Short mmCIF file of C-alpha atoms in Angstrom, two decimals:
data_model
loop_
_atom_site.label_atom_id
_atom_site.label_comp_id
_atom_site.label_asym_id
_atom_site.label_seq_id
_atom_site.Cartn_x
_atom_site.Cartn_y
_atom_site.Cartn_z
CA MET A 285 -224.08 -9.97 79.40
CA THR A 286 -227.16 -12.89 79.91
CA ASP A 287 -230.87 -12.12 78.89
CA GLN A 288 -231.86 -13.27 82.20
CA SER A 289 -234.38 -10.96 84.10
CA LYS A 290 -232.71 -9.87 87.29
CA ILE A 291 -235.37 -7.82 88.58
CA SER A 292 -239.08 -7.76 86.92
CA VAL A 293 -241.34 -4.68 87.94
CA LYS A 294 -245.03 -5.89 87.31
CA ASN A 295 -247.89 -3.35 86.90
CA LEU A 296 -246.42 -1.08 89.68
CA ASN A 297 -248.38 1.76 91.23
CA PHE A 298 -247.34 3.68 94.07
CA TYR A 299 -248.83 6.03 95.98
CA TYR A 300 -248.01 8.64 99.13
CA SER A 301 -251.60 9.06 100.59
CA LYS A 302 -253.64 10.04 97.41
CA HIS A 303 -250.55 11.21 95.62
CA GLN A 304 -249.70 8.64 93.00
CA VAL A 305 -246.10 8.57 92.20
CA ILE A 306 -246.04 5.84 89.75
CA LYS A 307 -248.19 4.74 87.44
CA ASN A 308 -248.79 1.35 86.11
CA LEU A 309 -245.43 0.41 85.44
CA SER A 310 -243.14 -2.41 84.29
CA LEU A 311 -240.02 -2.90 83.71
CA GLU A 312 -237.24 -5.40 83.17
CA VAL A 313 -233.84 -5.17 84.74
CA LYS A 314 -231.23 -7.61 83.04
CA ALA A 315 -228.44 -9.19 85.08
CA ASN A 316 -225.06 -7.45 85.09
CA GLU A 317 -226.21 -4.13 83.10
CA ILE A 318 -226.28 -0.70 84.38
CA LEU A 319 -229.66 0.62 84.03
CA SER A 320 -230.12 4.19 84.51
CA VAL A 321 -233.44 5.35 85.63
CA PHE A 322 -233.67 8.98 84.90
CA GLY A 323 -236.00 11.92 84.69
CA PRO A 324 -236.76 15.42 86.11
CA ALA A 325 -237.79 15.93 89.69
CA ASN A 326 -240.88 14.28 91.30
CA SER A 327 -241.09 11.87 88.67
CA GLY A 328 -241.32 8.53 90.62
CA THR A 329 -237.27 7.60 90.28
CA THR A 330 -236.27 7.59 93.83
CA THR A 331 -239.61 5.86 94.86
CA LEU A 332 -239.18 3.05 91.95
CA LEU A 333 -235.63 2.30 93.27
CA ARG A 334 -236.92 2.22 96.96
CA THR A 335 -239.97 -0.58 95.77
CA MET A 336 -237.18 -2.54 95.30
CA ASN A 337 -235.46 -3.26 98.37
CA ARG A 338 -238.44 -2.42 99.93
CA MET A 339 -236.94 0.99 101.96
CA TRP A 340 -240.16 2.15 101.85
CA ASP A 341 -241.90 0.10 104.59
CA ILE A 342 -241.17 2.90 107.27
CA ILE A 343 -242.88 5.69 105.31
CA PRO A 344 -246.47 6.32 106.75
CA GLY A 345 -248.66 6.88 104.44
CA ALA A 346 -247.03 4.99 101.68
CA ARG A 347 -249.17 2.32 99.72
CA MET A 348 -247.74 -0.13 96.64
CA GLU A 349 -249.44 -2.33 94.25
CA GLY A 350 -248.29 -4.62 91.84
CA GLU A 351 -245.35 -7.28 92.04
CA VAL A 352 -241.82 -6.48 92.00
CA LEU A 353 -239.45 -10.23 91.32
CA LEU A 354 -235.95 -10.96 92.42
CA ASP A 355 -234.95 -13.82 90.20
CA GLY A 356 -238.40 -14.81 89.75
CA ASN A 357 -239.40 -14.71 93.21
CA ASN A 358 -242.01 -11.99 94.51
CA ILE A 359 -239.93 -9.80 97.11
CA TYR A 360 -243.57 -9.12 98.70
CA ALA A 361 -244.89 -12.56 98.87
CA SER A 362 -245.77 -12.57 102.64
CA ASN A 363 -243.07 -15.48 103.51
CA ALA A 364 -240.14 -13.26 101.68
CA SER A 365 -237.65 -11.67 104.48
CA THR A 366 -236.98 -8.21 104.07
CA ILE A 367 -233.70 -8.61 105.99
CA GLU A 368 -232.37 -11.29 103.17
CA LEU A 369 -233.85 -8.82 100.67
CA ARG A 370 -232.04 -6.03 101.36
CA ARG A 371 -228.57 -7.96 101.81
CA LYS A 372 -229.09 -9.08 98.13
CA VAL A 373 -230.43 -5.68 96.91
CA GLY A 374 -228.08 -2.82 98.66
CA ILE A 375 -228.84 0.79 98.36
CA VAL A 376 -226.43 4.08 98.23
CA PHE A 377 -228.55 7.11 99.12
CA GLU A 378 -228.10 10.70 97.61
CA ILE A 379 -226.69 11.84 100.99
CA PRO A 380 -223.56 10.17 101.60
CA THR A 381 -224.26 9.00 105.48
CA PRO A 382 -221.09 7.32 107.01
CA LEU A 383 -222.65 6.12 110.67
CA PRO A 384 -221.19 7.40 113.69
CA MET A 385 -218.28 5.05 114.27
CA SER A 386 -215.31 4.30 112.11
CA ILE A 387 -214.11 3.76 108.94
CA PHE A 388 -213.19 -0.09 109.32
CA ASP A 389 -216.86 -0.05 111.70
CA ASN A 390 -218.83 1.30 108.62
CA VAL A 391 -217.99 -1.27 106.20
CA ALA A 392 -217.85 -4.27 108.76
CA TYR A 393 -221.53 -2.77 109.73
CA GLY A 394 -223.58 -4.92 107.70
CA PRO A 395 -221.41 -8.26 108.12
CA ARG A 396 -221.34 -8.21 111.71
CA LEU A 397 -225.02 -7.68 111.47
CA SER A 398 -225.29 -10.88 110.16
CA GLY A 399 -223.23 -12.67 112.27
CA ILE A 400 -219.63 -12.48 111.05
CA LYS A 401 -217.39 -12.16 114.26
CA ASN A 402 -214.26 -13.40 113.02
CA LYS A 403 -211.76 -10.64 112.76
CA VAL A 404 -209.47 -11.71 110.03
CA ALA A 405 -212.69 -12.56 108.08
CA LEU A 406 -213.85 -9.07 108.72
CA GLU A 407 -210.60 -7.44 108.02
CA GLU A 408 -210.62 -9.30 104.40
CA ILE A 409 -213.80 -8.24 103.49
CA VAL A 410 -213.21 -4.68 104.64
CA GLU A 411 -210.12 -4.39 102.17
CA LYS A 412 -212.02 -6.03 99.69
CA SER A 413 -214.86 -3.80 99.77
CA LEU A 414 -212.82 -0.65 100.13
CA ARG A 415 -210.63 -1.68 97.05
CA MET A 416 -213.88 -2.41 95.03
CA ALA A 417 -215.39 1.03 95.87
CA VAL A 418 -211.62 2.59 94.52
CA ILE A 419 -211.20 4.13 98.25
CA TRP A 420 -208.61 1.60 100.06
CA ASP A 421 -205.28 3.71 98.72
CA GLU A 422 -206.79 6.67 100.15
CA VAL A 423 -207.82 5.20 103.92
CA LYS A 424 -205.80 2.40 104.21
CA ASP A 425 -203.64 4.37 106.85
CA ARG A 426 -206.59 5.37 108.86
CA LEU A 427 -209.28 2.90 108.91
CA HIS A 428 -209.89 3.68 112.73
CA SER A 429 -210.51 7.07 112.36
CA ILE A 430 -214.13 8.37 112.21
CA GLY A 431 -216.01 8.05 108.79
CA SER A 432 -217.26 11.19 108.48
CA ARG A 433 -214.14 13.03 109.03
CA LEU A 434 -213.97 12.30 105.10
CA SER A 435 -214.42 14.41 102.22
CA GLY A 436 -217.74 14.32 100.58
CA GLY A 437 -216.63 12.02 97.64
CA GLN A 438 -214.66 9.87 99.95
CA GLN A 439 -217.99 9.43 102.04
CA GLN A 440 -220.21 8.34 98.91
CA ARG A 441 -217.51 5.74 98.03
CA LEU A 442 -217.00 4.42 101.58
CA CYS A 443 -220.98 3.85 101.41
CA ILE A 444 -220.47 2.21 98.39
CA ALA A 445 -217.87 -0.07 100.33
CA ARG A 446 -220.20 -0.77 102.70
CA VAL A 447 -223.26 -1.87 100.59
CA LEU A 448 -220.42 -3.71 98.38
CA ALA A 449 -219.51 -5.39 102.06
CA LEU A 450 -223.15 -7.08 102.27
CA GLU A 451 -222.23 -9.09 98.92
CA PRO A 452 -225.14 -8.07 97.17
CA GLU A 453 -226.46 -9.17 94.12
CA VAL A 454 -227.79 -5.62 92.75
CA ILE A 455 -226.71 -2.49 93.80
CA LEU A 456 -229.19 0.96 93.79
CA LEU A 457 -227.76 3.99 93.78
CA ASP A 458 -229.93 6.91 94.27
CA ARG A 459 -228.40 10.34 92.80
CA PRO A 460 -224.98 9.11 94.45
CA CYS A 461 -223.02 12.28 93.19
CA SER A 462 -225.54 14.67 93.60
CA GLY A 463 -223.48 17.15 95.73
CA LEU A 464 -219.57 15.68 94.73
CA ASP A 465 -217.20 17.57 92.41
CA PRO A 466 -216.60 16.23 89.12
CA VAL A 467 -213.10 14.27 90.10
CA SER A 468 -215.12 12.61 92.77
CA THR A 469 -218.07 11.81 90.18
CA ALA A 470 -215.35 10.27 88.00
CA LYS A 471 -213.75 8.35 90.62
CA ILE A 472 -217.37 6.90 91.57
CA GLU A 473 -218.54 6.32 88.02
CA GLU A 474 -215.26 4.75 86.98
CA SER A 475 -215.93 2.10 90.15
CA LEU A 476 -219.16 1.62 88.90
CA ARG A 477 -217.99 0.41 85.30
CA GLN A 478 -215.93 -2.12 87.04
CA LEU A 479 -218.50 -3.37 89.44
CA LYS A 480 -220.97 -4.03 86.38
CA GLU A 481 -219.01 -7.37 86.07
CA GLN A 482 -220.13 -8.72 89.09
CA PHE A 483 -223.24 -6.87 89.68
CA THR A 484 -226.10 -5.61 88.62
CA ILE A 485 -226.69 -1.99 88.86
CA ILE A 486 -229.80 0.83 88.80
CA ILE A 487 -228.31 4.09 89.52
CA VAL A 488 -230.72 7.05 89.32
CA PRO A 489 -228.37 9.69 87.76
CA HIS A 490 -228.34 13.35 89.40
CA ASN A 491 -228.12 14.89 85.41
CA VAL A 492 -228.73 13.53 81.68
CA GLN A 493 -225.34 13.69 81.10
CA GLN A 494 -224.23 11.01 83.77
CA ALA A 495 -227.28 8.94 82.90
CA GLY A 496 -225.55 9.01 79.27
CA ARG A 497 -222.06 8.37 80.72
CA VAL A 498 -222.89 4.94 82.78
CA ALA A 499 -225.41 3.36 81.56
CA ASP A 500 -225.85 0.51 79.23
CA ARG A 501 -229.60 0.97 79.28
CA ALA A 502 -231.59 3.95 80.40
CA VAL A 503 -235.43 4.58 81.04
CA PHE A 504 -236.84 7.69 81.38
CA LEU A 505 -239.52 8.47 83.81
CA LEU A 506 -241.72 12.04 83.68
CA MET A 507 -244.48 12.28 86.45
CA GLY A 508 -244.47 8.65 86.95
CA ASP A 509 -245.26 7.23 83.75
CA LEU A 510 -242.42 5.25 81.94
CA ILE A 511 -242.00 7.32 78.50
CA GLU A 512 -239.00 5.33 77.02
CA GLU A 513 -236.91 2.83 77.21
CA GLY A 514 -234.13 1.36 75.36
CA PRO A 515 -230.43 1.15 75.00
CA THR A 516 -228.41 4.42 75.88
CA ALA A 517 -226.72 4.75 73.08
CA VAL A 518 -229.52 4.76 70.74
CA MET A 519 -232.05 6.51 73.08
CA PHE A 520 -229.43 9.40 73.43
CA ALA A 521 -228.86 9.28 69.66
CA ASN A 522 -232.04 8.97 68.35
CA PRO A 523 -235.07 9.40 71.07
CA LYS A 524 -238.41 7.98 69.99
CA ASP A 525 -240.93 10.10 71.87
CA LYS A 526 -240.80 14.28 71.72
CA ARG A 527 -240.59 14.54 75.22
CA THR A 528 -237.55 12.43 76.05
CA SER A 529 -235.80 14.41 73.27
CA ASP A 530 -236.90 17.60 74.65
CA TYR A 531 -235.49 16.44 78.39
CA ILE A 532 -232.03 15.24 76.68
CA THR A 533 -231.54 18.46 75.00
CA GLY A 534 -232.30 20.64 77.71
CA ARG A 535 -235.69 21.97 76.79
CA PHE A 536 -237.40 21.32 80.39
CA GLY A 537 -236.15 19.71 83.62
CA MET B 59 -240.39 55.80 117.75
CA ARG B 60 -237.54 53.61 116.58
CA LEU B 61 -234.30 53.20 118.26
CA ASN B 62 -231.05 53.42 116.42
CA PRO B 63 -230.06 49.46 116.10
CA ARG B 64 -226.56 50.55 118.26
CA ILE B 65 -228.53 51.88 121.12
CA SER B 66 -230.85 49.04 121.14
CA GLN B 67 -228.07 46.41 120.88
CA LYS B 68 -226.27 48.02 123.72
CA ILE B 69 -229.66 48.21 125.95
CA ALA B 70 -230.18 44.49 124.86
CA LYS B 71 -226.56 43.67 126.02
CA THR B 72 -227.12 45.22 128.94
CA VAL B 73 -230.14 43.67 130.09
CA ILE B 74 -228.88 40.17 129.19
CA TRP B 75 -225.75 40.40 131.30
CA PHE B 76 -227.06 41.78 134.02
CA ALA B 77 -230.01 39.14 134.06
CA ALA B 78 -226.73 36.29 133.93
CA ILE B 79 -225.18 37.68 136.21
CA VAL B 80 -228.26 37.94 139.07
CA VAL B 81 -228.61 34.40 138.34
CA LEU B 82 -224.98 33.53 138.62
CA VAL B 83 -224.88 35.72 142.23
CA LEU B 84 -227.97 33.97 143.38
CA LEU B 85 -226.73 30.52 142.90
CA PHE B 86 -223.62 31.17 143.81
CA SER B 87 -224.30 32.62 147.43
CA ILE B 88 -227.00 29.87 148.03
CA ILE B 89 -224.15 27.40 147.57
CA ILE B 90 -221.47 29.48 149.19
CA TYR B 91 -223.58 30.17 152.18
CA ILE B 92 -224.81 26.80 152.80
CA LEU B 93 -221.21 25.05 152.19
CA SER B 94 -219.45 27.88 154.86
CA LYS B 95 -222.19 27.08 157.18
CA GLY B 96 -222.18 23.39 156.50
CA ILE B 97 -218.47 22.47 156.16
CA PRO B 98 -217.47 23.32 159.16
CA ASN B 99 -219.52 21.14 160.96
CA ILE B 100 -218.64 17.68 158.93
CA THR B 101 -216.21 15.82 160.63
CA TRP B 102 -214.84 12.13 160.34
CA GLN B 103 -217.45 11.47 162.90
CA PHE B 104 -220.12 12.96 161.53
CA LEU B 105 -219.46 10.55 158.35
CA THR B 106 -218.88 7.64 159.90
CA GLU B 107 -221.86 7.02 162.87
CA ILE B 108 -225.22 6.76 162.98
CA PRO B 109 -226.82 9.44 164.30
CA SER B 110 -228.00 9.66 168.24
CA ASP B 111 -230.39 11.82 170.72
CA MET B 112 -232.74 12.29 167.95
CA GLY B 113 -229.55 13.82 165.49
CA ARG B 114 -228.02 16.23 167.87
CA SER B 115 -224.84 14.21 168.23
CA GLY B 116 -223.59 11.57 166.37
CA GLY B 117 -223.04 11.51 162.77
CA ILE B 118 -225.68 10.50 159.64
CA LEU B 119 -223.88 7.63 157.86
CA SER B 120 -227.23 6.01 157.94
CA CYS B 121 -228.85 8.87 156.33
CA ILE B 122 -226.08 8.42 153.54
CA VAL B 123 -226.62 4.83 153.46
CA GLY B 124 -230.44 5.84 153.12
CA THR B 125 -230.25 7.85 150.52
CA LEU B 126 -227.97 6.21 148.27
CA SER B 127 -230.12 2.83 148.54
CA VAL B 128 -233.68 4.66 147.98
CA THR B 129 -231.87 6.34 145.13
CA LEU B 130 -230.68 3.30 143.52
CA VAL B 131 -233.60 1.31 143.62
CA ALA B 132 -235.59 4.07 142.18
CA THR B 133 -232.67 4.70 139.35
CA VAL B 134 -232.47 0.65 138.93
CA VAL B 135 -236.61 0.37 138.43
CA ALA B 136 -237.32 3.77 136.53
CA THR B 137 -234.11 3.67 134.14
CA PRO B 138 -235.19 0.69 131.93
CA LEU B 139 -238.89 1.27 131.94
CA GLY B 140 -238.59 4.77 131.19
CA VAL B 141 -235.75 3.89 128.29
CA GLY B 142 -238.16 1.27 127.12
CA THR B 143 -241.21 3.35 126.99
CA ALA B 144 -239.20 6.28 124.90
CA PHE B 145 -237.93 3.58 122.18
CA TYR B 146 -241.63 2.46 122.09
CA LEU B 147 -242.97 5.74 121.57
CA THR B 148 -240.04 6.50 118.70
CA GLU B 149 -239.32 3.64 117.45
CA TYR B 150 -241.86 0.75 117.50
CA THR B 151 -244.92 2.48 116.79
CA HIS B 152 -246.44 5.32 114.38
CA GLU B 153 -248.34 8.05 116.21
CA SER B 154 -251.67 7.03 117.42
CA ILE B 155 -254.18 7.60 120.16
CA VAL B 156 -251.70 5.17 122.37
CA THR B 157 -248.52 7.19 122.02
CA LYS B 158 -250.55 10.15 123.09
CA ILE B 159 -252.15 9.07 126.04
CA ILE B 160 -248.67 7.68 127.01
CA ARG B 161 -247.52 11.31 126.34
CA PHE B 162 -250.48 13.23 128.00
CA SER B 163 -250.11 10.80 130.88
CA ALA B 164 -246.08 11.05 130.92
CA GLU B 165 -246.61 15.37 130.95
CA SER B 166 -249.34 15.04 133.60
CA LEU B 167 -247.30 13.10 136.00
CA ALA B 168 -244.60 15.51 135.63
CA GLY B 169 -246.38 18.03 137.17
CA ILE B 170 -248.10 16.26 140.48
CA PRO B 171 -246.70 17.69 143.19
CA SER B 172 -244.45 14.88 144.93
CA ILE B 173 -246.65 14.76 148.37
CA VAL B 174 -249.11 13.01 145.95
CA TYR B 175 -246.85 10.36 144.66
CA GLY B 176 -245.86 9.68 148.66
CA LEU B 177 -249.64 9.38 149.30
CA PHE B 178 -249.87 7.11 146.79
CA GLY B 179 -247.22 4.94 147.58
CA PHE B 180 -247.80 5.05 151.18
CA ILE B 181 -251.74 3.60 150.31
CA PHE B 182 -250.12 1.12 147.41
CA PHE B 183 -246.84 -0.18 148.55
CA VAL B 184 -246.53 0.36 152.35
CA ILE B 185 -250.06 -0.81 153.10
CA TYR B 186 -252.04 -2.34 150.01
CA LEU B 187 -248.74 -4.74 148.96
CA LYS B 188 -247.39 -4.87 153.07
CA LEU B 189 -244.20 -3.51 151.99
CA GLY B 190 -244.10 -1.44 154.91
CA TRP B 191 -241.96 1.79 155.33
CA SER B 192 -239.11 0.56 153.43
CA ILE B 193 -236.25 1.30 151.12
CA LEU B 194 -238.55 -0.56 148.52
CA SER B 195 -241.65 1.15 149.15
CA GLY B 196 -239.48 4.74 148.81
CA GLY B 197 -237.41 3.72 145.95
CA LEU B 198 -240.69 2.35 143.97
CA THR B 199 -242.25 5.59 144.67
CA LEU B 200 -239.64 7.72 143.37
CA ALA B 201 -239.36 5.93 140.48
CA MET B 202 -242.81 6.43 139.58
CA MET B 203 -242.02 10.19 140.30
CA ILE B 204 -238.92 10.60 138.09
CA LEU B 205 -239.80 7.91 135.17
CA PRO B 206 -241.76 11.27 133.08
CA THR B 207 -238.52 13.01 133.21
CA ILE B 208 -236.64 9.85 131.83
CA ILE B 209 -239.24 9.39 129.40
CA ARG B 210 -239.24 12.78 128.03
CA THR B 211 -235.31 13.37 128.09
CA SER B 212 -234.78 10.18 126.63
CA GLU B 213 -237.57 10.69 123.44
CA GLU B 214 -235.85 13.96 122.90
CA ALA B 215 -232.61 12.40 122.50
CA ILE B 216 -233.46 9.66 120.45
CA HIS B 217 -235.28 12.09 118.13
CA THR B 218 -231.98 14.02 117.85
CA VAL B 219 -230.41 11.05 116.21
CA HIS B 220 -229.99 11.69 112.50
CA PRO B 221 -232.87 10.15 110.82
CA MET B 222 -231.05 8.86 107.99
CA TYR B 223 -228.92 6.59 110.29
CA ARG B 224 -231.86 4.56 110.75
CA GLU B 225 -232.47 4.12 106.95
CA VAL B 226 -228.91 2.92 106.24
CA SER B 227 -228.81 0.68 108.99
CA PHE B 228 -232.00 -0.82 108.18
CA SER B 229 -231.21 -0.79 104.29
CA LEU B 230 -227.90 -2.93 105.35
CA GLY B 231 -230.17 -5.64 106.58
CA GLY B 232 -230.89 -4.48 109.94
CA THR B 233 -233.47 -5.45 112.23
CA LYS B 234 -235.18 -2.49 114.30
CA TRP B 235 -233.09 -4.15 117.75
CA GLN B 236 -229.97 -4.50 115.76
CA THR B 237 -230.58 -0.44 115.03
CA MET B 238 -231.20 0.30 118.53
CA ILE B 239 -228.48 -1.29 119.76
CA LYS B 240 -225.38 -0.28 117.44
CA ILE B 241 -226.73 3.25 116.61
CA LEU B 242 -229.22 4.66 118.20
CA ILE B 243 -228.50 3.69 122.01
CA PRO B 244 -224.89 5.11 121.55
CA SER B 245 -225.88 8.19 119.68
CA ALA B 246 -228.90 9.37 122.11
CA LEU B 247 -226.77 8.36 125.36
CA PRO B 248 -225.83 11.22 126.47
CA GLY B 249 -229.00 12.85 126.40
CA ILE B 250 -230.80 9.33 128.07
CA ALA B 251 -228.08 10.11 130.73
CA THR B 252 -228.89 13.99 131.41
CA GLY B 253 -232.65 12.58 132.09
CA ILE B 254 -231.34 9.87 134.44
CA ILE B 255 -229.12 12.24 136.11
CA LEU B 256 -231.62 14.68 136.74
CA GLY B 257 -233.93 12.13 138.09
CA ILE B 258 -231.00 11.16 140.36
CA GLY B 259 -230.92 14.60 141.68
CA ARG B 260 -234.83 14.27 142.37
CA CYS B 261 -234.44 11.60 144.14
CA VAL B 262 -231.66 12.79 146.50
CA ALA B 263 -233.23 15.86 146.86
CA GLU B 264 -237.01 14.48 147.57
CA THR B 265 -238.73 14.81 150.82
CA ALA B 266 -242.22 14.67 151.22
CA ALA B 267 -242.65 11.54 149.36
CA VAL B 268 -240.00 9.60 151.15
CA ILE B 269 -241.00 10.33 154.75
CA LEU B 270 -244.49 8.97 153.79
CA THR B 271 -242.86 5.58 151.97
CA ALA B 272 -239.35 4.85 153.50
CA GLY B 273 -240.25 6.03 156.87
CA SER B 274 -237.64 8.32 159.10
CA ALA B 275 -235.92 5.66 161.17
CA LEU B 276 -232.72 6.65 162.44
CA GLN B 277 -230.58 3.29 163.07
CA MET B 278 -228.62 1.93 159.69
CA PRO B 279 -230.76 -0.34 157.11
CA VAL B 280 -229.88 -3.69 156.69
CA SER B 281 -231.93 -4.89 153.74
CA ILE B 282 -234.50 -3.03 151.10
CA PHE B 283 -236.91 -3.78 153.21
CA SER B 284 -235.79 -1.77 156.49
CA PRO B 285 -237.17 2.03 156.86
CA ALA B 286 -234.53 4.26 155.98
CA ARG B 287 -234.38 8.32 156.72
CA THR B 288 -232.84 9.92 153.63
CA MET B 289 -229.87 12.79 154.05
CA ALA B 290 -233.00 15.51 152.77
CA VAL B 291 -235.77 14.06 155.19
CA HIS B 292 -233.36 14.49 157.96
CA PHE B 293 -232.23 17.79 157.14
CA TYR B 294 -235.86 18.76 157.17
CA ILE B 295 -236.44 17.03 160.83
CA LEU B 296 -233.66 18.47 161.74
CA ALA B 297 -234.50 22.26 161.09
CA ARG B 298 -238.33 21.83 161.21
CA GLU B 299 -237.87 20.32 165.08
CA SER B 300 -235.26 22.91 165.85
CA ILE B 301 -232.86 19.80 167.26
CA SER B 302 -229.79 20.93 165.57
CA LEU B 303 -229.17 23.89 163.15
CA GLU B 304 -225.16 22.97 162.79
CA LYS B 305 -226.31 18.92 162.01
CA ALA B 306 -228.79 20.66 159.49
CA PHE B 307 -226.07 22.24 157.65
CA ALA B 308 -223.85 19.83 157.45
CA THR B 309 -226.49 17.66 156.09
CA ALA B 310 -227.53 20.28 153.42
CA ALA B 311 -223.44 21.05 152.60
CA LEU B 312 -222.94 17.04 152.15
CA LEU B 313 -226.56 17.11 150.19
CA ILE B 314 -224.87 19.41 147.56
CA ILE B 315 -221.50 18.12 147.58
CA LEU B 316 -223.07 14.31 146.99
CA ILE B 317 -225.22 16.09 143.93
CA LEU B 318 -222.04 17.56 142.36
CA ILE B 319 -220.12 14.10 142.77
CA ILE B 320 -223.16 12.35 141.02
CA ASN B 321 -223.41 15.04 138.20
CA ILE B 322 -219.09 15.33 137.56
CA GLY B 323 -219.10 11.63 137.47
CA ALA B 324 -222.27 10.79 135.26
CA ASN B 325 -220.22 13.84 132.94
CA ILE B 326 -217.32 11.72 133.01
CA LEU B 327 -218.64 8.34 131.92
CA VAL B 328 -220.63 9.76 129.16
CA ASN B 329 -217.70 12.10 127.67
CA ARG B 330 -215.60 8.66 128.35
CA PHE B 331 -217.93 6.86 126.06
CA VAL B 332 -218.87 9.44 123.24
CA ALA B 333 -214.77 9.76 123.08
CA LYS B 334 -214.76 6.05 122.49
CA SER B 335 -217.38 5.60 119.84
CA HIS B 336 -215.91 8.81 118.03
#
């Protein structure tokens, strides 16, 4: 792990129409760490993730102030390309959504968009990505059947594979396990630990336990305010702020 | 007074069944009546000769060609415009005064009687643009007529595509265009095709607008600048001027068969496409 900042969020304010969901938030994300951003519903966690790859652009009425830097470059600069950004910073959504096509085509979707047509190259990328997402063995015999026939947990790992196929630098995960059974959740968490070697991972966990299990560092948000941040072990053993300890111990949220 | 739920259920079931059966009987009696009167008069000669003696004898080959070519021109012109507008409304703009104006005009246009389109086509295409009574004038007029249908059905079809598909495609580095080509069009295709088929059906069946713009010439059209008589117009003239009721019924029967073929053919194409992509 290096001390280099992969993503810096500086003085971020975010509004949906007049409602402010993130309040003057600054945050550094280090390369090759797993950072969990947790908090109760409506704390701005999902919005914070979405500012990191501009996936809020299409939401009417949304407005942002402040800066988000990737490797020191402002991703909102007027000459920054959204397309390139989204290839570098992939996102896995809360609801597993395979596109209406085969497993193979789902994983090959991103590489094909960027112009890779060679069949052998695509096959390599697809296999590598599915292996990294720990789903290859379950689907290798039915790559050409449609993606939505998989179980929920498999669908979500397919979605992770689809993001990995972009060869991104950062992976954002928005409550990736919220609808999944414990076994599927364990598989996804296992694959995250392996992926950490190559990627920077930012996860909004679906509960406090997951934040404690998978992350190196944690950030606690409450109503758009950053309450506390620090190494997960320290924060969970010894929270500095009373609100953090109340939330972790389940007094609210 | 409150009815016993079992009795109200029985009454509702009876009424609903009755409605469905009445509709079924009505539709089938029309189709069967026309087919039974028409099919005996459909001969090889009827299909392969052009009309002679104002349609009293001979066939309707030139009218079949006229119908198909006017419909083809209308569909080829209206489909890209209609589907393009639908994509503009759903994907390339936010709800605004412009989208409201487009939707309102399309809805108003959909309710205008076809003879008004005919009159406009006659003044604009036939006279002002000097296209004369021709397949082109007729096709362009019909294209305007079916445009609202294609826009509305395509728009609804695009709206039913799972909104997450767009987000996923954008999040994987897709542009709007790539998302449209690879996700939205394939997913919305069955709905878009329904709109186009409805449009084709209206073109094939249209009389008033065509008579004013494509004319009612009986000879075989040789290019899109030739005047032409469509089967619907031919039927109208045969029946209205009591030229030949047998030939009129034969024409009507052939029209129904043609529309059935178009519907079945389009359904097969769409199903094959859907089967391939799933």
